[in-house]
Coordinates of C-alpha atoms in Angstrom, one line a residue:
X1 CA 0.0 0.0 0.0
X2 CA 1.8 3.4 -1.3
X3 CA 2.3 5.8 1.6
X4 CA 2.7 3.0 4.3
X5 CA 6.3 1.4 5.5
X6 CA 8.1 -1.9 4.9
X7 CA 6.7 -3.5 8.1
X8 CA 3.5 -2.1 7.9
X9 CA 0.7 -3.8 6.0
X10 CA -2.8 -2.9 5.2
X11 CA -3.5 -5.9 7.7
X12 CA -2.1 -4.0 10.3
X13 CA -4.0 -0.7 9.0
X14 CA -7.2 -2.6 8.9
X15 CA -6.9 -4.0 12.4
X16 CA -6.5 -0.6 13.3
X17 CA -9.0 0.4 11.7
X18 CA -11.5 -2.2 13.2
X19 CA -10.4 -1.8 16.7
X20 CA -13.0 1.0 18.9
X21 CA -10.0 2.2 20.5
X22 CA -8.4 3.8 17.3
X23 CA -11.3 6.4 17.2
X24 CA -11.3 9.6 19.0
X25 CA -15.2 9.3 19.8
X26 CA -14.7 5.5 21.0
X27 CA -17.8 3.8 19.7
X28 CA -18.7 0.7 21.4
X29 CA -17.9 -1.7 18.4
X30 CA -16.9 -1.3 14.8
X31 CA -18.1 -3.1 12.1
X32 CA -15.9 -3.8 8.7
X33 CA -17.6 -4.4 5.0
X34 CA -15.3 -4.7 2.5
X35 CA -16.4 -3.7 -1.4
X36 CA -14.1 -4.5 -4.7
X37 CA -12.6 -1.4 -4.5
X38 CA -12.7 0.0 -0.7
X39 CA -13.3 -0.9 3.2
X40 CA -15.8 0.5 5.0
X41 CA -16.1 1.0 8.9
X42 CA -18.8 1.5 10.4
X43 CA -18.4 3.1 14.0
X44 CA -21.7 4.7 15.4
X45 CA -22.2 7.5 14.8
X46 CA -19.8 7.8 12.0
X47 CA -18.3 6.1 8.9
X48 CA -15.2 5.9 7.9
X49 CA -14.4 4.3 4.3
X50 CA -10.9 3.6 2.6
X51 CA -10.1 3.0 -0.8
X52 CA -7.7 0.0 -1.7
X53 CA -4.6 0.4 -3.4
X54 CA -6.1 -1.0 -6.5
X55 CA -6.3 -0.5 -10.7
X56 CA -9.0 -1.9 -12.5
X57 CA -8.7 0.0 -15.5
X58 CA -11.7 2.0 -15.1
X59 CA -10.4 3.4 -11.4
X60 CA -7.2 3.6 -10.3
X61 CA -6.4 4.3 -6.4
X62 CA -3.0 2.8 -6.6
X63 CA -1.1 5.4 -5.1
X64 CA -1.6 7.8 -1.7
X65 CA -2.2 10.8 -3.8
X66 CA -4.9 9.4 -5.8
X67 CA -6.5 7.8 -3.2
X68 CA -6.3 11.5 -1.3
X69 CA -7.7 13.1 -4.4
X70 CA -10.7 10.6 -5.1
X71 CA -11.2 11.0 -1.3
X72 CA -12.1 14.9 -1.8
X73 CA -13.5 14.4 -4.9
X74 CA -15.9 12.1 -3.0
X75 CA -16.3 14.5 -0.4
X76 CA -17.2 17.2 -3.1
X77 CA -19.7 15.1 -5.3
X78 CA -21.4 13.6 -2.9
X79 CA -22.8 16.8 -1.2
X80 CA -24.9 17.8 -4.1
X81 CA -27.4 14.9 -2.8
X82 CA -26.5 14.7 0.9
X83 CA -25.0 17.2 2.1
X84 CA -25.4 16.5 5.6
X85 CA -23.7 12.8 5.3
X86 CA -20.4 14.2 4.1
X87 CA -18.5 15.4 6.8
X88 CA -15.0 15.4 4.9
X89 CA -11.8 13.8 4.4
X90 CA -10.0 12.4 7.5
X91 CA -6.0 11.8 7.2
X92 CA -4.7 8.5 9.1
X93 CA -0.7 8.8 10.5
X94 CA 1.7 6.3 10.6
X95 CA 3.4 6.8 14.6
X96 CA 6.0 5.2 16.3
X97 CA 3.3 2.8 17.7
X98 CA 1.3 2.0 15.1
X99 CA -1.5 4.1 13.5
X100 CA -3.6 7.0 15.0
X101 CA -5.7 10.2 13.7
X102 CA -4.7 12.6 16.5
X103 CA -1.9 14.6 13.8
X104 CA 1.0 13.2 14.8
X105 CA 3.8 11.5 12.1
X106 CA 3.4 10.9 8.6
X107 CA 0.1 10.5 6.3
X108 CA 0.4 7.3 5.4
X109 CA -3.9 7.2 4.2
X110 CA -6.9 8.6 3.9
X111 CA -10.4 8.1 5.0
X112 CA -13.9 9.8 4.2
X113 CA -15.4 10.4 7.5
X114 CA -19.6 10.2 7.1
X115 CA -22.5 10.3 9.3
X116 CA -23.9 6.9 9.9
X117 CA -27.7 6.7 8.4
X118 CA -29.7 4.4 10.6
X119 CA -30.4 1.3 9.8
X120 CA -33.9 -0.1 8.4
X121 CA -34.6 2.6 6.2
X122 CA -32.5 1.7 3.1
X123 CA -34.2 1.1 0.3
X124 CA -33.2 -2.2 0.1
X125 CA -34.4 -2.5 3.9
X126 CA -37.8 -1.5 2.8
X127 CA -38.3 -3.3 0.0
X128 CA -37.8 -6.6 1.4
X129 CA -40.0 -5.6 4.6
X130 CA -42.5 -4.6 1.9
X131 CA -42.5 -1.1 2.4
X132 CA -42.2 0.7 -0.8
X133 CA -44.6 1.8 -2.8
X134 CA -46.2 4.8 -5.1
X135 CA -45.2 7.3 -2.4
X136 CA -41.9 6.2 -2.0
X137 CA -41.1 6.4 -5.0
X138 CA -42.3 9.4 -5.6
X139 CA -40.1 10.8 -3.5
X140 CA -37.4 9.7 -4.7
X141 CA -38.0 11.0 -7.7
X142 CA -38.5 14.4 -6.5
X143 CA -34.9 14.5 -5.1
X144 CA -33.4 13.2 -8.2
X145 CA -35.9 15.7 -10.2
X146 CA -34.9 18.7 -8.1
X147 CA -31.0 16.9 -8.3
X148 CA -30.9 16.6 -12.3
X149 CA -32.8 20.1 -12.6
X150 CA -29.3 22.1 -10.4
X151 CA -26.9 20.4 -13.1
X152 CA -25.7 22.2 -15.9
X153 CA -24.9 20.5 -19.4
X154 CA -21.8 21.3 -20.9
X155 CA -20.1 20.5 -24.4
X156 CA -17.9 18.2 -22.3
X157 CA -20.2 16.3 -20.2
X158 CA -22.5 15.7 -23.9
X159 CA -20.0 14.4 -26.2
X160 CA -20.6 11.5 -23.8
X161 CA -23.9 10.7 -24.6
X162 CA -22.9 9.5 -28.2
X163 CA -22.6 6.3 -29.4
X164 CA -18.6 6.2 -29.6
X165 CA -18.2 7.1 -26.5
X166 CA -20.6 4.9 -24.8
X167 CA -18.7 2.2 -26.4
X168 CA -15.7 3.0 -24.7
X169 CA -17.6 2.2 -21.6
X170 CA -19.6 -1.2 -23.0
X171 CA -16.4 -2.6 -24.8
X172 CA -14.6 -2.4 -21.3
X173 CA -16.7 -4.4 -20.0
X174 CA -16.8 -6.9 -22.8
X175 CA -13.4 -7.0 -22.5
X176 CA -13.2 -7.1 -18.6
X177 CA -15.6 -10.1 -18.3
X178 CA -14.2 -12.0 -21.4
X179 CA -12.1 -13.8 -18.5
X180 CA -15.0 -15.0 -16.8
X181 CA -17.2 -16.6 -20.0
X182 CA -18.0 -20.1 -19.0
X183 CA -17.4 -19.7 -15.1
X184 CA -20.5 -16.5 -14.5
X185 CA -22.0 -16.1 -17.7
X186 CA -22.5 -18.2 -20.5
X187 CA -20.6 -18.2 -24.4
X188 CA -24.0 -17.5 -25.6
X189 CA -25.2 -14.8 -23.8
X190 CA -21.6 -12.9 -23.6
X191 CA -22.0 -13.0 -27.5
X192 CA -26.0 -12.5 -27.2
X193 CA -25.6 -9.3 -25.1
X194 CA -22.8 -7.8 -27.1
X195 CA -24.6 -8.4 -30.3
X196 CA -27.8 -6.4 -29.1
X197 CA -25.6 -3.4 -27.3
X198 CA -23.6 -3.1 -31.1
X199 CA -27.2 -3.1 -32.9
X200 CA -28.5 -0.6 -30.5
X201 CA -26.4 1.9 -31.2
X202 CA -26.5 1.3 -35.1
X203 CA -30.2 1.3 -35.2
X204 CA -30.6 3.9 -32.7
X205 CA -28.2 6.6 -33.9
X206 CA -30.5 9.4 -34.2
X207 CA -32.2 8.6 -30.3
X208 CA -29.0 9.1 -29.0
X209 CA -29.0 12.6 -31.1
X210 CA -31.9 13.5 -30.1
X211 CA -31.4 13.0 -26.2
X212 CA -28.3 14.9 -26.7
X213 CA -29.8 17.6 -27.9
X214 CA -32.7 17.5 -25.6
X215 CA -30.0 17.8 -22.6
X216 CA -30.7 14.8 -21.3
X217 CA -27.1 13.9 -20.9
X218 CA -25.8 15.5 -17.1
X219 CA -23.2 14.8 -14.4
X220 CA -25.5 12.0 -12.7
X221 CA -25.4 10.2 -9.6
X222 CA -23.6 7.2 -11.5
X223 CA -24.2 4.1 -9.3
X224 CA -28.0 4.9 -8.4
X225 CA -29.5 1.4 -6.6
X226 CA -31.6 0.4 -3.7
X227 CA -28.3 0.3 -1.3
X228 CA -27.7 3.8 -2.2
X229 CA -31.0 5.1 -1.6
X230 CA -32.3 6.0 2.3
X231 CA -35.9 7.0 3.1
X232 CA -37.0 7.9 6.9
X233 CA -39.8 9.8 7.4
X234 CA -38.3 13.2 7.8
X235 CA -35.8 12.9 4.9
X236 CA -34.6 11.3 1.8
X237 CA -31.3 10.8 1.4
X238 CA -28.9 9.8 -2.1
X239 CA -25.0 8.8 -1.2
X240 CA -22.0 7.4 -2.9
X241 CA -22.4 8.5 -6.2
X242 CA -19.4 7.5 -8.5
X243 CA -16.4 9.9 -7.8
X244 CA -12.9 7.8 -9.3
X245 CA -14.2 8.2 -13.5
X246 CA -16.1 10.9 -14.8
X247 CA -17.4 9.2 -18.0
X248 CA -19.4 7.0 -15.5
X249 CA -21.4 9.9 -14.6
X250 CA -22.0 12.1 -17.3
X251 CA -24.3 10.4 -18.4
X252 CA -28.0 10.3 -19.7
X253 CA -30.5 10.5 -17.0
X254 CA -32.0 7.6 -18.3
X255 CA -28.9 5.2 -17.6
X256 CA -28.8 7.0 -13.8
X257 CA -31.9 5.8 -13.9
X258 CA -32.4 3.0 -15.2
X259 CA -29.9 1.5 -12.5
X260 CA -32.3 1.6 -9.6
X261 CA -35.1 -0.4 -11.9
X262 CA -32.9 -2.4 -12.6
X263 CA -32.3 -2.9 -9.1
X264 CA -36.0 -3.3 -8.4
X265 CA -36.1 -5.9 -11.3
X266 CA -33.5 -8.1 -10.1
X267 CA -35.5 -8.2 -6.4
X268 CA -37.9 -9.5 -8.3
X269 CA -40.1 -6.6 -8.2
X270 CA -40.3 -5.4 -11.6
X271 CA -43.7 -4.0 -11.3
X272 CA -41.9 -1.0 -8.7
X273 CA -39.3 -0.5 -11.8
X274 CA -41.7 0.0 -14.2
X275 CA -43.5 2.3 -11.6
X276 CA -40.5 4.1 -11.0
X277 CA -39.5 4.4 -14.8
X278 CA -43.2 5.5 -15.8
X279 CA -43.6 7.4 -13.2
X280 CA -40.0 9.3 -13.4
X281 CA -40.8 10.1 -17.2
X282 CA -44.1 12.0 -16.3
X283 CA -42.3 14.2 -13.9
X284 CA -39.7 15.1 -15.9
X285 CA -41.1 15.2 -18.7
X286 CA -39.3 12.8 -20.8
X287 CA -41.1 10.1 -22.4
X288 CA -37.9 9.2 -24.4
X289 CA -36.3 7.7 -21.6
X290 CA -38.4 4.9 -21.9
X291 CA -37.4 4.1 -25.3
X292 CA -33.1 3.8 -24.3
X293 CA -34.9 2.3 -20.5
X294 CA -33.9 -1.5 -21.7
X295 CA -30.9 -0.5 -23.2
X296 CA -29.2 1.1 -20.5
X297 CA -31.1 -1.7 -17.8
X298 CA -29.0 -4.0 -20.0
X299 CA -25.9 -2.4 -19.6
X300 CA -26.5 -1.7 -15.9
X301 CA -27.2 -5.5 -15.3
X302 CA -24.2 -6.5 -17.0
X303 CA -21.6 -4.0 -15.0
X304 CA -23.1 -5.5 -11.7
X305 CA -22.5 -9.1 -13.4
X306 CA -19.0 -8.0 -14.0
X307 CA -18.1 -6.5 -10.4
X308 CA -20.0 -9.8 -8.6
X309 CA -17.3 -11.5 -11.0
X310 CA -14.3 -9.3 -9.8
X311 CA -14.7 -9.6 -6.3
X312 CA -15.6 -13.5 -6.2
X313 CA -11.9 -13.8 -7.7
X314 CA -10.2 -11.3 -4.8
X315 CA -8.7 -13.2 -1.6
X316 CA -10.0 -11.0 1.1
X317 CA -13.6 -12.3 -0.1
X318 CA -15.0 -14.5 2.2
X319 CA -17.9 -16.3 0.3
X320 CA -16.7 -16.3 -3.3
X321 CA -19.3 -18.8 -4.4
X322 CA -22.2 -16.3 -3.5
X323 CA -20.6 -13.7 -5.2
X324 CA -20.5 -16.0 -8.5
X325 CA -24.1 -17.1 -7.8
X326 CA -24.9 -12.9 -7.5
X327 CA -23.0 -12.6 -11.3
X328 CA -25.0 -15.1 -13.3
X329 CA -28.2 -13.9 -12.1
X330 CA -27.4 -10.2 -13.2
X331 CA -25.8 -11.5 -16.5
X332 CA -29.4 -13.9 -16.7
X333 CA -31.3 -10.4 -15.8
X334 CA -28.7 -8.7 -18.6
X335 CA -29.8 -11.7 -21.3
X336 CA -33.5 -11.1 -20.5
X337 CA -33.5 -7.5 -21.5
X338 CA -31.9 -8.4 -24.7
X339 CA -34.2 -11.2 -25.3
X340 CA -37.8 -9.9 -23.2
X341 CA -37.1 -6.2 -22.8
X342 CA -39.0 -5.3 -19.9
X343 CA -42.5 -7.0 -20.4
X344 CA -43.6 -10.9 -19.3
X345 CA -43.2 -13.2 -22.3
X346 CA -44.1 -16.7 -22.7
X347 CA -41.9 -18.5 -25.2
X348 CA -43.5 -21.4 -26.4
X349 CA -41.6 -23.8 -28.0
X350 CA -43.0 -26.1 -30.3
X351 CA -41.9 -28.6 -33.3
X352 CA -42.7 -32.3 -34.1
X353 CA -42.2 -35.3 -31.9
X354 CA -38.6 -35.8 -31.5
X355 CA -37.6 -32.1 -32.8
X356 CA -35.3 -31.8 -29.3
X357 CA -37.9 -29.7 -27.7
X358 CA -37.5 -30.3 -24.1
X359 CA -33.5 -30.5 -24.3
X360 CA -33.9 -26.7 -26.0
X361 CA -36.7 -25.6 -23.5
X362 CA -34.4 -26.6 -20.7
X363 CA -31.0 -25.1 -22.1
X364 CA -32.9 -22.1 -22.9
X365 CA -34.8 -21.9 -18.9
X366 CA -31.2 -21.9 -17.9
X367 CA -29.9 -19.0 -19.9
X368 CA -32.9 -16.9 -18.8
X369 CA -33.5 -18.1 -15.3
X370 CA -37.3 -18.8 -16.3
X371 CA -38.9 -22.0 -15.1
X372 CA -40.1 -24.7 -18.4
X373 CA -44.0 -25.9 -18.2
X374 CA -43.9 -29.1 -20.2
X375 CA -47.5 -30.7 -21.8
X376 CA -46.3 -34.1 -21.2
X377 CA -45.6 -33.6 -17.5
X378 CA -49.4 -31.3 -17.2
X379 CA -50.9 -34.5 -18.9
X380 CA -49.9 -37.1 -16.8
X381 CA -50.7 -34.8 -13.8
X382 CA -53.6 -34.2 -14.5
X383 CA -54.6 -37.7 -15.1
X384 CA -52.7 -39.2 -12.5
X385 CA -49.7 -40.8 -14.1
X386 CA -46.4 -41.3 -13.2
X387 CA -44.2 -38.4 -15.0
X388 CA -41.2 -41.2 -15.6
X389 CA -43.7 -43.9 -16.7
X390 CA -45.3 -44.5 -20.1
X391 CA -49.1 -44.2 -20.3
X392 CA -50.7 -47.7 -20.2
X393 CA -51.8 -48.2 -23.4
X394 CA -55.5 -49.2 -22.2
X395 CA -56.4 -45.6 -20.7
X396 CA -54.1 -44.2 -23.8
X397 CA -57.1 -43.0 -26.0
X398 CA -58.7 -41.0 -23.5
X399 CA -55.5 -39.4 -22.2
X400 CA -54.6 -38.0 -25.5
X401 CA -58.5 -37.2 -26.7
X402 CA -58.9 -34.1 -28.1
X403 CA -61.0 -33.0 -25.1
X404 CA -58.3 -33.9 -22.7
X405 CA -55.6 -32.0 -24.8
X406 CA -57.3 -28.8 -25.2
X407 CA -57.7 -29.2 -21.4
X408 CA -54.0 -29.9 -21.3
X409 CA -52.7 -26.9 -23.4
X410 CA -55.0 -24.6 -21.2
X411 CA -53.6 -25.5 -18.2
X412 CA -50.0 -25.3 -19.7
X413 CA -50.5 -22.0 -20.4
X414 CA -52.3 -21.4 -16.8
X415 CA -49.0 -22.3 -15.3
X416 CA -47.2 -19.9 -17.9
X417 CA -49.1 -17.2 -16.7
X418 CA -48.5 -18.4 -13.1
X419 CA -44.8 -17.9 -13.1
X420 CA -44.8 -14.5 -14.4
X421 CA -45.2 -12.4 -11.7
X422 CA -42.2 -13.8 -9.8
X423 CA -40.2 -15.2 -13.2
X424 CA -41.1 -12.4 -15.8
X425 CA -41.2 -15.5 -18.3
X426 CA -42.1 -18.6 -19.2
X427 CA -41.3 -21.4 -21.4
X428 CA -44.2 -23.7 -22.8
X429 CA -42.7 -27.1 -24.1
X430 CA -45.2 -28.8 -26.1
X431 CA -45.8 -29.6 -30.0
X432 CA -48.8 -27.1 -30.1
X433 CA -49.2 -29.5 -33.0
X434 CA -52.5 -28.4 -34.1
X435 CA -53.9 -24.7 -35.3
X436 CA -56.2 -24.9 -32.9
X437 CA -53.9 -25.7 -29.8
X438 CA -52.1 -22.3 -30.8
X439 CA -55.5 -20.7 -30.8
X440 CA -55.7 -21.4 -27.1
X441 CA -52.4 -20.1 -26.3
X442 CA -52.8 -17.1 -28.7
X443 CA -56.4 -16.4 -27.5
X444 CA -55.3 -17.0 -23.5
X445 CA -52.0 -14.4 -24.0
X446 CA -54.3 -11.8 -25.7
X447 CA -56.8 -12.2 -23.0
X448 CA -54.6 -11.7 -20.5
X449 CA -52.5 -9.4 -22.3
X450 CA -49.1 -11.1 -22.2
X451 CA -46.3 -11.2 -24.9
X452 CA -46.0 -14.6 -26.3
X453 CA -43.1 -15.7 -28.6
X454 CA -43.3 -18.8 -30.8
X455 CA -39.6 -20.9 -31.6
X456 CA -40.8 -24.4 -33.7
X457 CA -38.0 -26.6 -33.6
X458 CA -36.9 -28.5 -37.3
X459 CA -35.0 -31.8 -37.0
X460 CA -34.1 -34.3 -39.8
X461 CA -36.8 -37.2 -39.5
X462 CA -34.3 -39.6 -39.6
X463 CA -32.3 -37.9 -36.6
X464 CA -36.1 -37.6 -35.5
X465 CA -36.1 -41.0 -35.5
X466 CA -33.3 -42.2 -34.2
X467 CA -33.8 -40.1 -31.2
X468 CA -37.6 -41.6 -30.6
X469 CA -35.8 -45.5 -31.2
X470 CA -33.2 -44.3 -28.6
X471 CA -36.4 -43.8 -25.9
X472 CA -37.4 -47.3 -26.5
X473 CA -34.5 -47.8 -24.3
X474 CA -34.7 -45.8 -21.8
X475 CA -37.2 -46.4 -18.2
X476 CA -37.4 -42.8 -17.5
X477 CA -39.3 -40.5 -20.2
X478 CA -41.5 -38.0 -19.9
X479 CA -43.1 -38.4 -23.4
X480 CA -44.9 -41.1 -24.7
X481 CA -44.3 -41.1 -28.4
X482 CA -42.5 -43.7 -29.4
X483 CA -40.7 -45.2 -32.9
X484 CA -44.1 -46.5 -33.7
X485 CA -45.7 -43.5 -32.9
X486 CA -43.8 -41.8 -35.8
X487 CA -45.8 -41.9 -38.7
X488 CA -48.9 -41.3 -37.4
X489 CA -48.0 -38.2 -35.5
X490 CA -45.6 -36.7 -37.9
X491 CA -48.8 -37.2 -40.8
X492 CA -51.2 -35.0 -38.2
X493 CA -48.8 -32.5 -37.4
X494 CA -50.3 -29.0 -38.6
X495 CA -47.0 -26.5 -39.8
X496 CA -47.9 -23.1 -37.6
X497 CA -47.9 -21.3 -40.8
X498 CA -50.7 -19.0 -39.3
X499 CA -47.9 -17.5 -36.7
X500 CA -45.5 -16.2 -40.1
X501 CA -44.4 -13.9 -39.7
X502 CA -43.7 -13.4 -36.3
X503 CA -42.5 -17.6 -35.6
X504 CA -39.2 -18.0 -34.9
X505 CA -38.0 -21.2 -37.4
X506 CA -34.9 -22.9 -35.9
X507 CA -32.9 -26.2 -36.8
X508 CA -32.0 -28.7 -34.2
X509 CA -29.5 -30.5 -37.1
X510 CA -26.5 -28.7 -35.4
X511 CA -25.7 -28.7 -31.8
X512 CA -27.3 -27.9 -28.9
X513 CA -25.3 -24.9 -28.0
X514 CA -25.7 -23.7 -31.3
X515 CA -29.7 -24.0 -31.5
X516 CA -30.0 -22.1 -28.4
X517 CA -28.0 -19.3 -29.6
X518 CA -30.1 -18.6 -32.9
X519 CA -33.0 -18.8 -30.9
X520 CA -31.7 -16.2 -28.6
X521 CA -30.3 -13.9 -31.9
X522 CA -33.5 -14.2 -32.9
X523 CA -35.2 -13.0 -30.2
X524 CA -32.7 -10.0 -29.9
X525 CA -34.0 -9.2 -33.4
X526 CA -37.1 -9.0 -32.5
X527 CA -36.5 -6.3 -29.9
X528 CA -34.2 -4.4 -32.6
X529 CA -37.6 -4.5 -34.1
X530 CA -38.7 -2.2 -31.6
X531 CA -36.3 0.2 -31.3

């Protein structure tokens, strides 16, 4: 650690940091939280927060006088939204006995001294005691409001709001979580997600233009989520806004924005971010936001993917595994913007017997974190039978009547509709092998008003049947088509011709891996659609 001696080590300075003796108003205990990139103290009725010695490309604290700098800069920043939090920038000595504050020896590090904000009102806090609503929201728009309306744009502070330099900012982190492919995030979605931020900006040239020239682009916040947000009754309170790269916070109100329903979205509450995004356009008058809103949700899901990533690989990290289970699900949440924007969807996919629809279905639930409704598994519930054991062939007929079907496929899509509340999406795995069969999920979605997406699977029939001979073999199958099942299912099947040309067509005749992919491309597409 620059600024500190040979036989002095940031272990030492941290012990001395956690100890109640080391502070001049001796709080009864202190209480350490480390970050990627600083530790905080927590000693009642103060906090006291350090930065590490650290480059990541995008900060870099690595030597006393940066740290020192960023630590006023901090100081500075911070009391345009709470003034009364930042009480300034405390210097910590190196003495002959070990560290102190009291002005004595050299500066060997800095620390910015706050006022401790009680505990319970976070917005975090709230939401998961379910205490946050239309009002509370509301105010926190009016701070941000009355926050955004006391900045000034510049020349300097817009140029940032264009395309090439909001690249610099996405291809960073491309390139910062290329390590981690495979290990947090998936091959596909890495290449899913970059694909729909490059097509965004070609296709959305002129929106960028035009928020540019509305002034939308200001020195923001810059790291706006429920953990930065405090609500008592008497006040409302907006801290640690980014202060170590500027880029990071001029930026379009939208992306400040977008960050805390984001937030609210990956709590699984994404009925308070679309609240809070509807709600924050009315006020300030700037319905365009919600055109860039999944766009720059995207973007903020992905950079909190990448920093759950960075610190799961640091040694002072205690539980790395939770911090790798935190990355996938905001690189899932990242995937499902891309893929969903910010509306429910049930995907239904659908194909022949054999077409590798439940392998897909699952492979795809995995990539979006969306739970898979299979027909095969609603029949047999429904009528009693074993999930792993083939429909006796006397009670076969009236399992698979047309009456039982159609009562099937409704309550496929019943469970659909279930899981979107808490999921945001579904997956239906079924042939839908008949026009009318997609009439009940189409009528059921439009009733109900819910995005549906349609993926029919194409196979080979002889890799079709090969795969249904392979079943014959096996004890445990969910489906009960069989080789000899073949010809007489394959002859009935209806092509969904009516859904052209909004079906997604893909082929199962390449790999697995593969097939998932285009699906997701495609469904990227059709969100380029909107823009």
């Amino acid at each position: 650690m620059a600024g500190l001696g040979p036989s002095n080590s940031k272990e030492k300075l941290i012990a001395f940091l956690e100890s109640p003796e080391s502070y001049p108003h001796r709080p009864t205990e202190v209480r350490a939280i480390q970050t990627h990139i600083s530790w905080v103290f927590l000693a009642s009725p103060f906090v006291f927060k350090v930065k590490k010695p650290v480059n990541l490309g995008f900060l870099d604290f690595s030597t006393l006088e940066k740290r020192h700098y960023f630590c006023q800069r901090e100081i500075e920043l911070n009391r345009r939204l709470a003034p009364e939090v930042y009480r300034g920038v405390v210097p910590i000595y190196k003495t002959a006995s070990g560290f102190s504050f009291n002005g004595e020896g050299e500066i060997v590090e800095y620390a910015v001294k706050m006022k401790e904000l009680a505990h319970g009102f976070f917005l975090n806090e709230l939401l998961d005691k379910n205490r946050v609503g239309e009002n509370e929201i509301s105010r926190v728009i009016s701070s941000l409001h009355r926050f955004y309306q006391a900045e000034t744009p510049t020349p300097e502070i817009e140029r940032w709001g264009t395309p090439k330099k909001l690249k610099i900012s996405t291809d960073e982190n491309f390139a910062q979580v290329q390590p981690f492919v495979d290990k947090t995030i998936s091959s596909a979605a890495f290449e899913v997600i970059r694909h729909y931020t490059n097509q965004f900006y070609i296709l959305s040239e002129n929106l960028f233009k035009e928020r540019i020239q509305l002034h939308r682009i200001l020195d923001c916040h810059g790291d706006l989520h429920l953990d930065h947000v405090h609500l008592t009754p008497e006040a409302t309170t907006i801290f640690d806004c980014i202060e170590f790269n500027d880029r990071f916070r001029f930026i379009d109100i939208a992306n400040d924005l977008g960050f805390l329903a984001m937030d609210f979205d990956f709590k699984g509450r994404s009925d308070l971010g679309n609240l809070f995004l509807r709600n924050a356009a009315h006020e300030l008058g700037d319905a365009g936001m919600l055109k860039v809103a999944n766009f720059y949700k995207c973007y903020r899901a992905f950079v909190r993917g990448k920093v759950e990533s960075i610190q799961a690989t640091e040694k002072e990290t205690a539980n790395p595994q939770e911090h790798e289970k935190q990355a996938a699900r905001y690189f899932r949440l990242a995937l499902r913007y891309t893929t969903a924007g910010s509306q429910p969807l049930i995907l239904a996919v659908m194909g022949r017997i054999g077409a590798g629809k439940s392998t897909i279905a699952k492979r795809l639930a995995s990539e979006l974190n969306w739970p898979v409704f299979s027909s095969d598994e609603t029949r047999k519930t429904l009528v009693g039978v074993p999930l792993n054991q083939r429909t006796p062939p006397k009670v076969r007929d009236k399992v698979y009547s047309r009456q039982m079907t159609q009562r099937t496929y409704r309550k496929l899509v019943e469970h659909g509709f279930g899981a979107l509340r808490k999921n945001h999406g579904a997956i239906l795995d079924a042939t839908f092998s008949s026009r009318a069969l997609r009439k009940v999920l189409r009528d059921e979605c439009n009733k109900a008003n819910v995005p549906f997406q349609c993926v029919e699977l194409e196979a080979d029939p002889n890799e079709i049947k090969k795969r249904l001979h392979g079943r014959d073999e096996k004890t445990a199958e969910g489906s009960d088509a069989r080789l000899e099942d073949f010809d007489k299912l394959n002859a009935s099947y209806e092509a969904p011709s009516e859904l052209a040309p909004d079906l997604i067509r893909v082929s199962t005749r390449t790999s697995i891996a593969d097939a998932v992919k285009a699906i997701l491309l495609r469904l990227v597409e059709k969100q380029c659609e909107l823009f």
